[in-house]
Amino acid sequence: VILYFSLCLCLCRAEDSAMENIVTEKKAEESHRQDSADLLVFILLLTLTILTIWLFKHRRCRFLHETGLAMIYGLLVGVVLRYAIHVPSDMNNVTLSCNVNASPATLLVNVSGKFYEYTLKGEISGNEINDIQDNEMLRKVTFDPEVFFNILLPPIIFHAGYSLKRRHFFRNLGSILAYAFVGTVVSCFIIGLFMYGCVLLMKQIGHLGGDFFFTDCLFFGAIVSATDPVTVLAIFNELQVDADLYALLFGESVLNDAVALVLSSSIVAYQPEGDNTHTFEAMAMLKSFGIFLGVFSGSFALGVATGVVTALISFNFTKLRDLPLLETALFFLMSWSTFLLAEACGFTGVVAVLFCGMTQAHYTFNNLSPESKDRTKQLFELLNFLAENFIFSYMGLTLFTFHNHVFNPIFIVGAFLAVFLGRAANIYPLSFLLNLSRRNKITSNFQHMMMFAGLRGAMTFALSIRDTATYARQMMFSTTLLVVFFTVWICGGGTTQMLSCQKIRVGVDTDQENFVSVFGVSTKQESAWLFRIWYNFDHNYLKPILTHSGPPLTATFPACCGPLARCLTSPQAYENEGQLKDSDSDLILNDGDISLAYGDITVSTDATGAHTSGTPVGGVAVNSDVALDRELAFSDHELVIRGTRLVLPMDDSEHPLPLDSHRHKNETMS
Amino acid sequence: VILYFSLCLCLCRAEDSAMENIVTEKKAEESHRQDSADLLVFILLLTLTILTIWLFKHRRCRFLHETGLAMIYGLLVGVVLRYAIHVPSDMNNVTLSCNVNASPATLLVNVSGKFYEYTLKGEISGNEINDIQDNEMLRKVTFDPEVFFNILLPPIIFHAGYSLKRRHFFRNLGSILAYAFVGTVVSCFIIGLFMYGCVLLMKQIGHLGGDFFFTDCLFFGAIVSATDPVTVLAIFNELQVDADLYALLFGESVLNDAVALVLSSSIVAYQPEGDNTHTFEAMAMLKSFGIFLGVFSGSFALGVATGVVTALISFNFTKLRDLPLLETALFFLMSWSTFLLAEACGFTGVVAVLFCGMTQAHYTFNNLSPESKDRTKQLFELLNFLAENFIFSYMGLTLFTFHNHVFNPIFIVGAFLAVFLGRAANIYPLSFLLNLSRRNKITSNFQHMMMFAGLRGAMTFALSIRDTATYARQMMFSTTLLVVFFTVWICGGGTTQMLSCQKIRVGVDTDQENFVSVFGVSTKQESAWLFRIWYNFDHNYLKPILTHSGPPLTATFPACCGPLARCLTSPQAYENEGQLKDSDSDLILNDGDISLAYGDITVSTDATGAHTSGTPVGGVAVNSDVALDRELAFSDHELVIRGTRLVLPMDDSEHPLPLDSHRHKNETMS
């Protein structure tokens, strides 16, 4: 675009410049005060939410989750702002209207010889201009949608990756990937096609007030395909529902947020040649697909890379453990820089942060001092909590304060049906296909539960509010809000009922259950081949290079790479050799894998003190001896059975290892 | 100001609106990418600082503190940005220049029928316009100065208040208040007058390139009177320097930040009638003084009030202890809302946050669960660390990237002299006066150390960068930068040398020392009368109402208020009655106070198990029995000496009390 414009000098009545300076300062101060007051409204809203949650937890109410509550409070405040408070805007603020033919990012305005700098905030529609003049307050409490993507979503998504229960996640990796990738794309297209039908219907009966293309429908499909079962999972956690069901739901929702985000931006990038054709074009579609792959894999690689760099830093700077503050700060900064790096490179920061979180949890976490482990977890837990509740209360607020709501009954009913259909088309056919190869079947009551738990949350909202410039987008936004409200309140609130209705077991002690299942015949087939290859590679090469746990590289590297292995192996690894132990391996192993990996290592558990080799304990014998079982499950020590080492599955995130912390102390002293 | 302007329509070459939309989006994306990259520079800078600090701590280097290091890295990056990278700005971004006679906060720009919203960023000078066109990168890494006051300073100041070592602070309260209030005002006026002399000299020899009024000089005096001995205190902590000296320096620097901030804004508000008179006007000065008092006391009251509200909430919602996440979130939000509330009311948020932090530490902290105590401390420690290092690295950066530096040799030399004189006029006369009434004298080597430790830091920088519009302010900013660099590097780096040169004892075990001094005759006079009144009131009324420690109110309230006292007393207080103990009282008491307050309570230490009354232990006997001393000092139990209870001084922030945590458990179970 070539800029070409001329601005005529206006007739100015010269004012005393000193006086004007004061006025400008006053205005800025007034505006700052207003901003503080607006933010205060949100902070008090969150405070109120916390106090009410406390009341609910105290009374053991499970029908309303904190996010649902935050939405209700947001709604109430929205109503008050909309109808009770009326702050007419100072017309002076908005009356300057220059007619030019370009919208530069920065504007210099010459006011009686002084230059003022203005920055572009965004395009606003005619409706908004009226509203601005109508009620300043409403406009003030509206955030820039990019705040969600740059400030609020990253901690939520990072926390999801960081708090992933890796044992069950990796065990169900294949199924989770299928639901997240195939399922989300299927759901997106089903919803898109269904909605396009609705739109055509609306067009025929003249209910459509603006353009609505097929790509818009697909975009809608993408944004409402991102599930966020935070409410459901909170209840699952509390009731100790089956860990596999938990892992499937959690893993799917974490990954499909990323898929939906990249998918939606690829759809936006799908721009057929010529203007606004309804037909698909092969080249443009291929380009979109390329963008999807490029952005997703780029973000993935970037996230993993930063995670690995952090692991290497914390691996080599072991003395950093004495200074948990520095360690935590480093961890925080490195994770944040992942986001910024991805954004600066044109990838998707949120996706990069997700994979960074998973890498940090898998490698860096093991190198941290026990105190830093706690600190980082607590920090991201807090950030996640605040950001999540902020988004949900803002969601409630927008229902009344957003200016361009387009509520179209046909579209809304269609959307609810489409969401239902899309979720069904994701879960049932895929479960059927997955069950063909799974030994540990996804039973039909699990499938119904997954269907029911497809809530929509923060990501869906953030995606829909990102762009509300056109009529189609406004209609989508209003409809999305209703979908989120409905699923969070009705599906979220009905979780306990649904669980008992589907007769899903609660109160499962996962550690004990898995300990028993390890001896069963089903174990071998349960771990998928994909997973086993990955596990071996990870355990033999990545873990020893990136963390202080795992076997020394000299034992796992091929003989020809001996010198390289020796130079990469940390002294701790040799020390560990005697008491070899994979402290963070939350993975189910079968003895075939183990004997393969450790064939050349003599294993003894003398350091741990308990359960040494002498007694020949058979699998069945252990199984029947419940008291021993229990003790083993909680001590997390090693057990030698017929010469083969067996790693007891234990989620170390909940039970810090005594042995491990002991080792840290030794390092600190040396 | 009456707005009156007309804007002529410009000649536009109509562009395809769809095309333009895409271009606008591209531009926004490009700008976002650039922002991410800029922020990434800072994050990587901080990461580098952390890694180097680690190296320094590892090698026990004490001559350079992390803040000094952050500045050096900032300087290096500044040099690179200034001379190595040259990103010519896209002229399109800044070419729009409307001539109007007002600067509204919001601007609507009509671009071929579409409206774009622009927000006011601030006034820019002619120099800057050239620079903008010269190097876009430099302009991009410059933050809005208000970021410091709204984002970076609050956590630093809150942390200072929250981590105050209250025992020694309250013991030296009178001296600290004198240094912070009287001393800062004296220093401000001394520096102001001295600088005015310099300015007059410069005017005579024609070295002055613009206006420079007496109020500007006073303003300069106010901003460089805010001390920030963070470097010195870090070394004090490490070397365990005398606790009183630590308390004096720390307390003074915390409070004088607040004083300097309010003082500077009062000076700005001092606007004599007529334009730019040099003479003082009584009315305007009185008004300024009124503003100072009003803003300071308002911020103080607000901060304390929110702290008390938080204490009351955490006092009444005791079950919140089971959910440390909610507790921490509540604590964080309430502290943040203090800041916002103060700003919204027109007070100073930073000052309010300081007093809020102190109140939280004194009351709320006692009501928190042990886990939340850790969490809140660690959270604010991290925020403080990040914010502080960010400010110092930004400081280094600005030396090369700021556009309007005015380095005037006379002014700079004058400023260094004035800063020296101002500090001397603060410390020496006040110490002399204070020593007249202090039993525990401030010795001359302590005075020299305090003189030497008057570093300038974050607050001075933030105040000086806040407004750099005029020539005078630009000169002040450049000079302030140099003062900060000099004091942080030279004075901060020379702390260890200065300590040994002044023969100040290091490696003092404060707990033991105080335990011994409690038996000495000097104790009674050491606690000032002001402090004793405050302590009695706090201990008998405030502590029991706001926390679960302290005696039941029924024992301390006058008999006539019996019913009120009963209804305010928590059940725990009665339970505590038998084992009465002021767990967080970091205060030195003499037995006169105690017997007054507890005359009617029979005290026994049966619950604590150790050192019960039977044995008559005399003061001298205990003093000679070092082994017993030690044991007492670390067990923090009570000791009955001749029927009078004695509270052992112990900083509970460092040694969580076993008894206390035991009590928490009981509550949780009940």
Short mmCIF file of C-alpha atoms in Angstrom, two decimals, chain A residues 252 322 536 556:
data_model
loop_
_atom_site.label_atom_id
_atom_site.label_comp_id
_atom_site.label_asym_id
_atom_site.label_seq_id
_atom_site.Cartn_x
_atom_site.Cartn_y
_atom_site.Cartn_z
CA GLU A 252 -6.79 -35.17 25.03
CA ASP A 322 21.97 -24.45 46.85
CA ASN A 536 13.99 -47.35 25.64
CA THR A 556 23.89 -47.92 27.26
#
